[in-house]
Amino acid sequence: MDDGDGVTPVLGSGLELLDPFLSQIILETGASIGHVYLLSQDESVLHLAVMSGVSREIVVPWARVGLDTPLPVSDAVRERCLVWVGSQEEMALRYPRAALVLPYPFATVAAPITGGTTTWGGLVLLWPGPPRQLALPEREAVQVWCDRLGFLLQRESDRGRSVVPGPEPRTVPWPLTRFTEPAEGQAAADFAERLPEGCCGLDSAGHITYISSVAAELVRADCSGMLGARLSDALPWLNNPLFEDSYRAAVVGGQPTSFTVLCPPDRRLCFHLYPDVSGVSIRIMPAPDSEDPGPHVSPPARPGRVVGLYHLLHLAAALTEAVGVQDVVDQVADQLLDAFNAQGLVLFVTANDRLRVIGYRGYTTEIINRFDGAALSGPPTPSGLALTAGVPSFFGSVTEMEQAYPDIRRLTNKSAWAFLPLIVSGRPVGCWTLSYDQPHRFTPEERAILTSTAGLLAQALNRACLYDDEHQLVHRLQTALLPRALPHVSGLDVAARYLPSTRGIDIGGDFYDLIRLGPTTVAAAIGDVQGHNADAAALMGQVRTAVHAAAGAPPGDVLACVNRLLTDLDPGLFTSCLYAHLDLAHHRVQLATAGHPAPLLRHPDGQTEVLNLSPGLLLGIDPVCHYPATEVPLPPGSVLALYTDGLVETPGADIEETTAELAIQLSRTQNDTMDALADTLVRHAQQTTPQNDDIALLLINPQR
């Protein structure tokens, strides 16, 4: 991100300015967890910049969120509106991926952080517990503090000091609500030491802030060596699903939890977790004697395994929603390094008997270029062997690698590697490489998980490749059905845009056209066939052909002719259409509409109006329908804007209001060419409305 003076801000610079804002928002709303996300420079990704009330391990899967990812914060930022999810059940219905990874009772709100016309990011707050409503004071506080954050970010940007997210989110300590004198703190510690059971305190980030001597004796550890560490890091035998699930449920759900676990070699302990907004208090005591250890006892687990499984669960859920290859690559690259505590990742696919890199992390571009495009028939490489033989290989140290492939260590500067084939229906389609900066022992359990993950990736990539191929085919078909280029008409500046819906791959039925009729007469048409499928596309082609055949007649007659054709064909689909006949010599335009959104007319002085045309039924309903025409002046310097409803239609919003907003945007931009103006209007629509429908836009500007 460049501030405009050629200076690129350092990653993470200025984030400390956000600390008091997030702290105050949390205090005023009573939330237990708060996050601030900032948009990337290209406005396609939200980066978690500042967080409070939760450990990094829980939020890592959402540290980088695509703007089209189905999550509350993405929807809030993309649609520039507040998103409220009041219960666990509602979360499961609206955002199943998040609910799958965090199956705990909580409510959450997400709101955009804006300043003027700029969207800077989003705010997320979470309240644990049963279903609830967002109270009016809470809603107002969210809006006020989002506005203040937007003002701050805009001010810093104007001063050339943009606030930029860092490689890791910044943690804001929980805002203190109770101040304790030193003597009172000592008295509290003495009180805990006198209790027969052990006591341990964790802060909101999951780090140990206090542990009594009784607790240390029970878990067979040294008190001084545990302070500041995560409990599962200080006690590796506690890294198991019981503790991780109980801890996450306590922090996110806000309810006391408990479990029984085995402290090696033979001591069974009960852990009781009591959360509040500042952290978690833990009571530790010996479990009652019993010959049957019961279902709550878990054996020791390898450090890092449990958190890794949560990442894989998140990845599996994310891949079910990924569509194209780039979606899969982004999800994999964002999740798997943290899941396996690795430092490097490369994804290869095969193309024309060569290895092609489609995604990577933890390597320089120079290194990747050495491997990208390598021939499978060339000198053997571990990636090539994994792909051609379909067998994974693991190298836990430099010595192991150098015995088989001496050049790999020198090229990559890594110290441990895993090469896993991506196999679909028995056929290798690519390779997944994971690497470590330090030697790494791949246990049988970890090898099995890595191999299973490779199978998951292979299926996702195969689906994504099929999607991309079909999407390209659909795009070519759509392009073939629309005008290759608008005709050049002397004294007329025109521009057109077509944007397919961002949802799904179905072809749309939106169309536009400009038809030269004579030296000073031109016809323009725009329309929208109901549906998003091949039938809609075919009908769209027929409508365009019919409009061309009838063009030159009065606008009402043109629409009547096309309407009779459609009712005879009886396609089962209806079509909206607007037809305009332009008389450039007399600076007039006649328009008729068949249920289409009203056009906009910007006068030479910049004033813009919505043209209220006499309505007519959609095409294909009534074969004898009449379409009255309206004539208005079209002087040089004016702009006539024809568009489909995808440019203005927003779920839950009044289309008259959104059309009025589009008219205001058109009136504000008076010195642009038609191409620049078309880009401005489309960009405005993308920033203010979710693109759930195709967009067609035709701008006409007489200049003489």
XYZ file of C-alpha atoms in Angstrom:
704
model
C 0.000 0.000 0.000
C 1.528 3.276 -1.146
C 0.624 6.525 0.607
C 1.065 8.571 -2.545
C 4.521 9.939 -1.707
C 6.381 6.819 -2.830
C 6.805 5.514 0.722
C 5.393 2.085 1.514
C 4.368 1.733 5.190
C 5.953 -0.984 7.289
C 3.679 -3.961 7.928
C 1.935 -3.501 11.233
C 2.656 0.223 11.431
C 0.120 2.371 13.221
C -1.881 -0.501 14.701
C -1.293 0.792 18.231
C -3.610 3.684 17.363
C -6.492 1.207 17.228
C -5.948 -0.185 20.759
C -7.989 2.369 22.741
C -10.796 2.270 20.191
C -11.198 -1.507 20.433
C -10.933 -1.411 24.231
C -13.636 1.235 24.511
C -15.962 -0.575 22.088
C -15.674 -3.730 24.195
C -16.339 -1.855 27.437
C -19.383 0.008 26.112
C -21.016 -3.021 24.506
C -20.127 -5.645 27.109
C -18.701 -7.959 24.448
C -16.135 -10.564 25.442
C -14.185 -10.735 22.169
C -13.365 -8.011 19.662
C -11.564 -7.921 16.306
C -10.659 -5.184 13.848
C -10.083 -6.245 10.228
C -8.419 -4.042 7.603
C -8.889 -4.347 3.846
C -5.960 -5.172 1.583
C -4.854 -2.644 -1.004
C -6.775 -4.400 -3.779
C -9.868 -4.574 -1.519
C -10.202 -8.337 -1.994
C -8.961 -9.632 1.392
C -9.626 -8.701 5.016
C -6.627 -9.034 7.353
C -7.123 -9.451 11.099
C -5.194 -6.440 12.403
C -6.096 -6.135 16.106
C -7.833 -8.572 18.441
C -8.812 -8.842 22.097
C -10.352 -11.437 24.390
C -9.238 -14.618 22.628
C -6.056 -16.586 21.938
C -4.332 -16.447 18.577
C -4.759 -20.197 18.091
C -8.543 -19.876 17.988
C -8.640 -17.041 15.455
C -5.801 -18.114 13.131
C -8.174 -19.743 10.600
C -9.807 -16.341 10.158
C -6.664 -14.197 10.169
C -7.017 -13.698 6.400
C -10.551 -13.626 4.978
C -11.523 -13.185 1.340
C -14.158 -10.531 0.799
C -16.422 -13.112 -0.849
C -15.978 -15.653 1.977
C -19.329 -16.495 3.628
C -18.655 -14.929 7.046
C -20.399 -12.092 8.911
C -17.445 -9.695 8.613
C -17.104 -10.296 4.851
C -20.798 -9.692 4.293
C -20.742 -6.570 6.469
C -17.800 -5.023 4.622
C -18.908 -6.052 1.145
C -22.496 -4.866 1.623
C -21.576 -1.911 3.876
C -24.163 -2.859 6.471
C -24.354 -4.248 9.999
C -24.684 -8.051 10.243
C -26.133 -9.558 13.433
C -26.169 -13.277 14.263
C -28.008 -13.810 17.533
C -27.644 -17.525 18.227
C -25.732 -20.721 17.538
C -28.649 -22.035 15.468
C -28.739 -18.913 13.308
C -24.973 -19.162 12.789
C -25.354 -22.760 11.607
C -28.059 -21.741 9.126
C -26.350 -18.662 7.694
C -22.648 -19.442 8.112
C -22.242 -23.243 8.409
C -18.451 -23.174 8.015
C -17.946 -20.951 11.064
C -20.539 -22.889 13.058
C -18.800 -26.185 12.275
C -15.455 -25.011 13.641
C -16.932 -23.061 16.583
C -19.958 -25.127 17.710
C -20.545 -23.073 20.854
C -23.369 -20.779 21.991
C -22.581 -17.146 21.182
C -23.923 -14.104 19.366
C -21.879 -11.851 17.120
C -22.102 -8.587 15.242
C -20.010 -7.406 12.299
C -20.013 -3.848 10.986
C -18.108 -2.017 8.245
C -15.522 0.619 9.117
C -15.983 3.428 6.611
C -14.744 6.960 6.120
C -16.544 8.976 3.474
C -16.750 6.781 0.388
C -13.856 4.556 1.510
C -14.336 1.233 3.260
C -11.344 0.511 5.493
C -12.319 -2.802 7.055
C -14.687 -4.296 9.588
C -15.358 -4.656 13.300
C -16.399 -7.959 14.915
C -17.747 -8.334 18.459
C -18.834 -11.532 20.215
C -21.041 -12.181 23.232
C -21.010 -15.696 24.757
C -24.088 -17.479 26.011
C -27.674 -18.204 24.947
C -29.551 -16.467 22.078
C -29.930 -12.717 22.477
C -30.890 -9.575 20.597
C -28.648 -6.640 19.814
C -29.828 -3.887 22.140
C -30.246 -0.381 20.764
C -27.436 1.109 22.942
C -25.098 -1.649 21.712
C -26.040 -0.993 18.094
C -25.495 2.739 18.523
C -22.127 2.161 20.223
C -21.000 -0.085 17.362
C -21.975 2.560 14.807
C -20.344 5.416 16.724
C -17.042 3.630 17.224
C -16.943 2.322 13.654
C -17.391 5.916 12.471
C -14.572 7.046 14.765
C -12.317 4.268 13.539
C -13.122 5.227 9.952
C -12.290 8.872 10.678
C -8.987 7.862 12.295
C -7.952 5.635 9.383
C -8.918 8.309 6.847
C -7.007 10.973 8.777
C -3.864 8.855 8.998
C -4.067 8.040 5.297
C -4.444 11.740 4.409
C -1.333 12.433 6.486
C 0.637 9.780 4.610
C 0.684 7.405 7.601
C -1.639 4.606 6.547
C -2.423 2.032 9.226
C -1.303 -1.316 7.808
C -1.950 -4.825 9.215
C 1.080 -6.813 10.268
C 2.060 -10.423 9.544
C 0.448 -11.356 12.872
C -2.598 -9.737 14.485
C -1.861 -7.338 17.333
C -3.284 -8.415 20.695
C -4.900 -5.729 22.854
C -4.948 -6.547 26.586
C -8.375 -6.774 28.120
C -9.449 -3.305 29.308
C -9.184 -3.203 33.099
C -12.432 -2.659 34.936
C -11.097 -3.244 38.463
C -7.857 -1.899 39.897
C -6.156 -3.953 42.612
C -3.709 -2.647 45.190
C -0.484 -4.673 45.633
C -1.550 -5.735 49.126
C -4.889 -6.948 47.797
C -3.144 -8.926 45.054
C -0.875 -10.596 47.616
C -3.891 -11.403 49.766
C -5.589 -13.042 46.776
C -2.489 -15.148 46.113
C -2.300 -16.167 49.781
C -5.968 -17.110 49.657
C -5.365 -19.359 46.629
C -2.345 -21.001 48.296
C -4.445 -21.990 51.318
C -6.996 -23.890 49.229
C -6.678 -27.687 49.088
C -7.121 -27.774 45.294
C -4.819 -26.192 42.730
C -5.559 -22.834 41.100
C -4.403 -21.527 37.727
C -5.276 -18.319 35.890
C -5.153 -17.679 32.135
C -5.431 -14.266 30.525
C -7.712 -13.563 27.573
C -4.975 -14.697 25.183
C -4.663 -18.076 26.920
C -1.353 -17.428 28.691
C -0.716 -18.472 32.298
C -0.754 -15.461 34.637
C -0.871 -17.344 37.950
C -0.475 -20.910 39.201
C -0.529 -21.976 42.842
C 2.076 -24.281 44.325
C -0.590 -26.952 44.873
C -1.509 -26.824 41.166
C 2.148 -27.006 40.144
C 2.670 -30.051 42.375
C -0.417 -31.759 40.943
C 0.681 -31.277 37.331
C 4.321 -32.070 38.238
C 5.763 -28.784 36.965
C 7.727 -25.758 38.143
C 5.639 -22.612 38.756
C 8.248 -20.154 37.550
C 8.732 -21.982 34.265
C 5.034 -21.897 33.422
C 4.204 -18.201 33.764
C 3.570 -16.530 30.407
C 3.218 -19.816 28.519
C 0.107 -21.438 27.100
C -1.065 -24.236 29.365
C -0.832 -26.911 26.659
C 2.696 -25.734 25.785
C 3.841 -25.837 29.420
C 2.205 -29.266 29.858
C 2.602 -31.183 26.566
C 0.506 -34.083 27.871
C -2.423 -31.652 28.089
C -2.388 -31.090 24.339
C -5.408 -33.260 23.632
C -8.960 -32.814 22.358
C -10.462 -32.727 25.862
C -8.544 -29.655 26.959
C -8.762 -27.883 23.598
C -12.511 -28.430 23.299
C -13.124 -27.423 26.909
C -10.972 -24.311 26.621
C -12.603 -23.180 23.344
C -16.087 -23.854 24.717
C -15.322 -21.813 27.837
C -13.824 -18.841 25.981
C -16.260 -18.665 23.062
C -19.386 -20.015 24.776
C -18.749 -18.285 28.112
C -19.898 -21.294 30.171
C -17.967 -23.294 32.840
C -16.564 -26.570 31.508
C -14.689 -29.486 33.014
C -12.847 -32.640 32.022
C -10.680 -35.382 33.483
C -7.270 -36.141 32.044
C -4.302 -38.400 32.709
C -1.128 -36.702 33.983
C 1.708 -39.110 33.121
C 2.430 -41.622 34.276
C -0.527 -42.480 36.478
C -2.211 -39.415 37.993
C -5.792 -38.599 36.998
C -6.733 -34.935 37.418
C -9.994 -32.989 37.167
C -9.830 -29.566 35.500
C -12.718 -27.102 36.005
C -12.659 -23.991 33.791
C -14.498 -20.798 34.785
C -14.372 -18.066 32.114
C -15.136 -14.368 32.153
C -14.249 -11.463 29.900
C -10.692 -11.166 31.275
C -9.667 -14.815 31.017
C -10.193 -18.263 32.521
C -9.784 -19.487 36.106
C -8.969 -23.187 36.474
C -9.420 -25.436 39.486
C -7.240 -28.542 39.453
C -7.793 -31.480 41.803
C -7.192 -35.233 41.905
C -9.946 -37.249 40.253
C -11.969 -39.598 42.490
C -10.478 -43.070 42.666
C -12.115 -45.525 40.276
C -11.069 -48.698 38.591
C -12.772 -47.522 35.397
C -11.053 -44.344 34.144
C -14.252 -43.379 32.325
C -14.795 -41.762 28.964
C -13.316 -38.399 29.950
C -9.722 -39.561 30.313
C -7.519 -38.885 27.333
C -4.016 -40.264 26.786
C -1.150 -37.906 26.031
C -1.099 -36.443 22.532
C 1.711 -35.125 20.407
C 2.191 -31.354 20.870
C 0.467 -29.325 18.162
C -1.699 -32.196 16.949
C -4.994 -30.989 18.409
C -4.781 -27.413 17.155
C -3.736 -28.834 13.780
C -6.896 -30.920 13.649
C -8.997 -27.793 14.210
C -7.235 -26.175 11.262
C -7.924 -29.217 9.105
C -11.582 -29.182 10.110
C -11.727 -25.526 9.099
C -9.934 -26.338 5.833
C -12.349 -29.174 5.021
C -15.309 -26.865 5.579
C -13.706 -24.094 3.527
C -12.913 -26.386 0.601
C -16.558 -27.421 0.321
C -17.315 -23.771 -0.555
C -14.270 -23.108 -2.751
C -15.145 -22.901 -6.439
C -12.194 -22.045 -8.695
C -8.588 -23.185 -8.482
C -7.490 -19.881 -6.973
C -10.049 -20.286 -4.178
C -8.597 -23.697 -3.331
C -5.025 -22.400 -3.451
C -5.818 -19.484 -1.145
C -7.604 -21.699 1.391
C -4.822 -24.281 1.418
C -1.995 -21.776 1.687
C -3.715 -19.872 4.480
C -4.564 -22.919 6.602
C -1.966 -25.651 6.235
C 1.187 -23.881 7.420
C -0.410 -23.195 10.799
C -2.094 -26.600 10.879
C 1.233 -28.424 10.649
C 3.477 -25.710 12.115
C 5.442 -25.635 8.859
C 7.263 -22.751 7.172
C 6.982 -23.551 3.458
C 4.300 -24.825 1.101
C 4.128 -25.384 -2.662
C 1.252 -26.720 -4.775
C 2.088 -28.250 -8.169
C -0.171 -29.510 -10.947
C 0.724 -31.223 -14.208
C 0.430 -29.421 -17.520
C 1.889 -30.740 -20.781
C 4.238 -33.157 -19.012
C 5.565 -30.384 -16.770
C 5.208 -29.319 -13.147
C 3.402 -25.992 -12.776
C 3.327 -24.065 -9.495
C -0.199 -22.812 -8.737
C 0.433 -21.555 -5.193
C 3.146 -21.224 -2.581
C 4.081 -19.709 0.760
C 7.402 -19.330 2.546
C 9.596 -19.196 -0.586
C 10.986 -16.396 -2.699
C 9.808 -15.951 -6.272
C 13.351 -16.695 -7.457
C 13.306 -20.128 -5.820
C 9.841 -20.959 -7.145
C 10.890 -20.002 -10.687
C 13.608 -22.669 -10.507
C 10.968 -25.373 -10.031
C 8.057 -23.988 -12.038
C 7.836 -25.631 -15.451
C 10.254 -28.457 -14.691
C 9.826 -31.355 -17.138
C 8.628 -34.609 -15.603
C 10.946 -36.422 -18.000
C 13.974 -34.416 -16.832
C 16.313 -35.072 -13.886
C 14.440 -36.730 -11.019
C 13.006 -34.515 -8.294
C 11.016 -35.503 -5.182
C 7.985 -33.571 -6.461
C 8.167 -35.237 -9.854
C 8.589 -38.679 -8.300
C 5.637 -38.155 -5.962
C 3.513 -37.174 -8.946
C 4.586 -39.875 -11.395
C 4.783 -42.724 -8.886
C 1.877 -41.581 -6.723
C 3.822 -42.335 -3.537
C 4.506 -39.795 -0.720
C 8.033 -39.248 0.549
C 9.279 -37.697 3.803
C 12.699 -36.277 4.627
C 13.099 -35.316 8.283
C 16.577 -33.807 8.041
C 19.126 -32.325 5.658
C 21.130 -35.565 5.804
C 18.171 -37.616 4.610
C 17.478 -35.205 1.759
C 21.082 -34.922 0.609
C 21.382 -38.673 0.317
C 18.596 -38.695 -2.273
C 18.561 -35.168 -3.788
C 21.673 -33.132 -2.909
C 20.558 -29.924 -4.664
C 17.238 -29.423 -2.855
C 18.775 -28.211 0.404
C 21.042 -25.767 -1.415
C 18.174 -24.328 -3.460
C 15.521 -24.007 -0.763
C 17.494 -23.626 2.483
C 14.938 -25.833 4.250
C 15.685 -28.657 6.666
C 12.736 -31.081 6.439
C 10.249 -31.898 3.674
C 7.095 -33.857 2.881
C 6.112 -34.536 -0.750
C 2.568 -35.810 -1.187
C 0.877 -36.755 -4.460
C -2.572 -35.382 -5.255
C -4.472 -38.372 -6.628
C -7.960 -38.385 -8.167
C -9.537 -41.691 -9.260
C -6.152 -43.374 -9.136
C -4.536 -40.701 -11.315
C -1.944 -38.263 -9.930
C -2.900 -34.700 -10.898
C -0.403 -32.748 -8.812
C 1.832 -32.630 -5.775
C 1.729 -30.892 -2.414
C 5.056 -30.002 -0.759
C 5.371 -29.028 2.912
C 8.723 -27.898 4.353
C 10.308 -26.865 7.657
C 13.162 -24.550 8.582
C 14.384 -27.024 11.208
C 14.629 -30.850 11.220
C 11.239 -32.415 11.799
C 10.296 -35.956 12.769
C 7.311 -37.185 10.763
C 5.534 -39.650 13.052
C 3.346 -42.394 11.535
C 0.289 -40.522 12.815
C 1.356 -37.278 11.160
C 2.197 -39.040 7.901
C -1.295 -40.518 7.852
C -2.887 -37.095 8.462
C -0.748 -35.480 5.746
C -1.644 -38.199 3.267
C -5.356 -37.880 4.071
C -5.124 -34.115 3.679
C -3.518 -34.591 0.267
C -6.531 -36.670 -0.779
C -8.846 -33.900 0.371
C -6.863 -31.314 -1.614
C -6.811 -33.493 -4.707
C -10.594 -33.798 -4.774
C -11.018 -30.053 -4.205
C -8.525 -29.177 -6.959
C -10.167 -31.572 -9.384
C -13.575 -29.975 -8.768
C -12.035 -26.517 -9.064
C -10.376 -27.327 -12.393
C -13.689 -28.598 -13.767
C -15.368 -25.436 -12.510
C -12.768 -23.182 -14.138
C -13.026 -25.054 -17.453
C -16.821 -24.775 -17.454
C -16.668 -21.141 -16.372
C -14.364 -20.317 -19.291
C -16.720 -22.100 -21.676
C -19.701 -20.178 -20.299
C -17.784 -16.908 -20.523
C -16.928 -17.554 -24.172
C -20.582 -18.329 -24.907
C -21.726 -15.157 -23.140
C -19.158 -13.095 -25.040
C -20.282 -14.582 -28.348
C -23.907 -13.609 -27.664
C -23.087 -9.972 -26.836
C -21.870 -7.381 -29.383
C -18.181 -7.798 -30.162
C -17.907 -4.015 -30.436
C -20.306 -1.097 -30.514
C -20.586 0.636 -33.900
C -18.799 3.947 -34.320
C -21.272 6.771 -34.818
C -19.971 10.229 -35.604
C -20.789 12.695 -32.833
C -21.654 9.985 -30.320
C -19.503 8.814 -27.410
C -20.703 5.460 -26.062
C -19.503 2.834 -23.592
C -20.876 -0.519 -22.442
C -20.085 -2.895 -19.614
C -21.205 -6.420 -18.831
C -20.316 -8.143 -15.538
C -21.550 -11.663 -14.853
C -22.833 -12.516 -11.394
C -20.166 -13.522 -8.878
C -22.382 -16.376 -7.712
C -22.192 -19.662 -9.593
C -21.169 -20.269 -13.187
C -24.554 -20.093 -14.926
C -24.777 -17.851 -17.945
C -27.040 -14.838 -17.625
C -29.644 -13.292 -19.904
C -28.645 -9.611 -19.719
C -27.925 -7.932 -23.062
C -27.365 -4.544 -24.660
C -27.076 -3.310 -28.233
C -26.431 -0.190 -30.314
C -27.745 -0.223 -33.892
C -26.848 2.302 -36.600
C -30.017 3.169 -38.544
C -28.895 6.111 -40.680
C -26.433 9.010 -40.752
C -28.147 10.719 -37.809
C -30.350 8.022 -36.308
C -29.361 5.290 -33.882
C -31.256 2.653 -31.910
C -30.216 1.429 -28.460
C -31.609 -1.529 -26.562
C -30.998 -3.173 -23.223
C -32.783 -6.085 -21.612
C -32.787 -8.906 -19.095
C -34.104 -12.409 -19.739
C -35.430 -14.191 -16.668
C -33.102 -16.881 -15.314
C -29.428 -17.848 -15.369
C -29.038 -20.868 -17.613
C -28.556 -21.968 -21.199
C -32.261 -21.426 -21.945
C -31.997 -17.802 -20.812
C -28.915 -17.298 -22.978
C -30.600 -18.810 -26.029
C -33.664 -16.624 -25.560
C -31.443 -13.597 -25.103
C -29.910 -14.300 -28.513
C -33.379 -14.544 -30.069
C -34.488 -11.280 -28.476
C -31.412 -9.465 -29.769
C -32.047 -10.815 -33.267
C -35.697 -9.760 -33.133
C -34.771 -6.249 -31.964
C -32.303 -5.927 -34.856
C -34.953 -7.075 -37.347
C -37.528 -4.562 -36.091
C -35.144 -1.666 -35.425
C -36.037 1.558 -37.194
C -39.743 1.332 -36.462
C -41.181 3.457 -33.620
C -40.037 2.162 -30.207
C -43.500 0.922 -29.199
C -43.808 -1.037 -32.446
C -40.377 -2.618 -31.981
C -41.281 -3.932 -28.529
C -44.694 -5.100 -29.731
C -43.064 -7.049 -32.553
C -40.569 -8.729 -30.222
C -43.362 -9.437 -27.744
C -45.456 -11.254 -30.368
C -42.456 -13.378 -31.318
C -41.814 -14.392 -27.703
C -45.437 -15.261 -27.002
C -45.463 -17.421 -30.148
C -42.261 -19.179 -29.049
C -43.688 -19.619 -25.524
C -40.253 -20.197 -23.922
C -41.638 -20.087 -20.386
C -39.333 -17.150 -19.583
C -40.178 -13.457 -19.473
C -37.955 -10.618 -20.636
C -37.637 -6.978 -19.665
C -36.446 -4.627 -22.389
C -35.986 -0.922 -23.048
C -35.700 0.392 -26.604
C -34.567 3.911 -27.537
C -34.643 5.664 -30.922
C -32.117 8.547 -31.064
C -32.494 11.411 -33.533
C -29.118 13.115 -33.377
C -30.056 15.826 -35.914
C -32.931 17.106 -33.809
C -31.454 16.126 -30.426
C -34.426 13.995 -29.406
C -34.867 10.450 -28.117
C -37.992 8.280 -28.040
C -38.117 5.467 -25.477
C -40.451 2.586 -24.704
C -40.121 0.041 -21.914
C -41.315 -3.481 -21.260
C -41.013 -3.700 -17.489
C -37.376 -2.546 -17.501
C -35.665 -0.279 -14.912
C -36.079 3.403 -15.726
C -33.162 5.028 -17.588
C -31.209 7.974 -16.211
C -30.627 11.223 -18.090
C -27.871 13.604 -17.057
C -28.404 17.056 -18.529
C -25.483 19.165 -19.788
C -25.551 21.204 -16.553
C -25.005 18.011 -14.495
C -28.541 17.690 -13.163
C -29.634 14.071 -13.381
C -33.164 12.716 -13.461
C -34.821 9.322 -13.529
C -37.004 9.198 -16.665
C -40.502 8.094 -15.749
C -41.668 6.172 -18.824
C -45.158 4.853 -19.442
C -44.971 1.231 -18.292
C -45.534 -1.838 -20.464
C -45.752 -5.522 -19.561
C -42.742 -7.789 -19.713
C -42.205 -9.386 -23.104
C -43.771 -12.794 -23.554
C -46.890 -12.347 -21.400
C -49.661 -10.779 -23.517
C -49.375 -10.989 -27.341
C -51.496 -7.844 -27.871
C -49.825 -5.685 -25.232
C -49.335 -2.003 -26.154
C -46.048 -0.210 -25.417
C -46.427 3.586 -25.327
C -43.419 5.719 -26.221
C -42.068 8.797 -24.453
C -40.045 11.493 -26.208
C -37.545 13.726 -24.381
C -34.813 16.165 -25.451
C -31.286 14.745 -25.769
C -29.040 17.813 -26.223
C -25.290 17.613 -26.860
C -23.388 17.059 -23.630
C -26.135 15.017 -22.017
C -25.698 11.376 -20.971
C -28.353 8.679 -21.324
C -27.697 5.697 -19.028
C -29.421 2.365 -19.734
C -28.807 -0.491 -17.295
C -30.160 -3.766 -15.935
C -31.366 -4.272 -12.377
C -28.109 -5.877 -11.246
C -26.672 -2.360 -11.072
C -29.218 -1.138 -8.515
C -31.013 -4.086 -6.934
C -30.042 -4.936 -3.353
C -31.865 -7.508 -1.186
C -33.961 -5.687 1.408
C -33.409 -2.223 -0.119
C -35.910 0.004 -1.914
C -34.984 -0.015 -5.606
C -36.151 3.599 -5.954
C -33.622 4.631 -3.307
C -30.761 2.701 -4.910
C -31.678 4.134 -8.310
C -31.623 7.626 -6.805
C -28.154 6.892 -5.377
C -26.985 5.817 -8.842
C -28.356 9.075 -10.272
C -26.416 11.062 -7.666
C -23.238 9.171 -8.570
C -23.850 9.925 -12.266
C -24.360 13.632 -11.593
C -21.133 13.881 -9.572
C -18.929 12.555 -12.376
C -19.146 15.103 -15.183
C -15.699 15.356 -16.743
C -14.980 11.699 -17.446
C -15.076 9.946 -20.792
C -17.885 7.426 -21.171
C -15.451 4.563 -20.557
C -14.204 6.128 -17.313
C -17.768 6.950 -16.274
C -18.899 3.369 -16.929
C -16.096 2.053 -14.726
C -17.043 4.509 -11.976
C -20.708 3.477 -11.975
C -19.904 -0.236 -11.957
C -17.380 0.223 -9.167
C -19.960 2.167 -7.153
C -22.446 -0.671 -7.572
C -19.907 -3.296 -6.525
C -19.054 -1.351 -3.363
C -22.629 -0.699 -2.300
C -24.562 -3.806 -3.377
C -23.811 -7.555 -3.338
C -23.390 -8.715 -6.922
C -25.942 -11.521 -6.983
C -27.109 -10.701 -10.514
C -25.531 -9.830 -13.848
C -24.872 -6.189 -14.661
C -25.292 -4.625 -18.106
C -24.709 -0.901 -18.667
C -24.890 1.239 -21.806
C -23.943 4.946 -21.739
C -24.762 7.283 -24.642
C -23.343 10.806 -24.908
C -24.271 12.974 -27.948
C -21.552 15.508 -28.659
C -22.944 17.635 -31.460
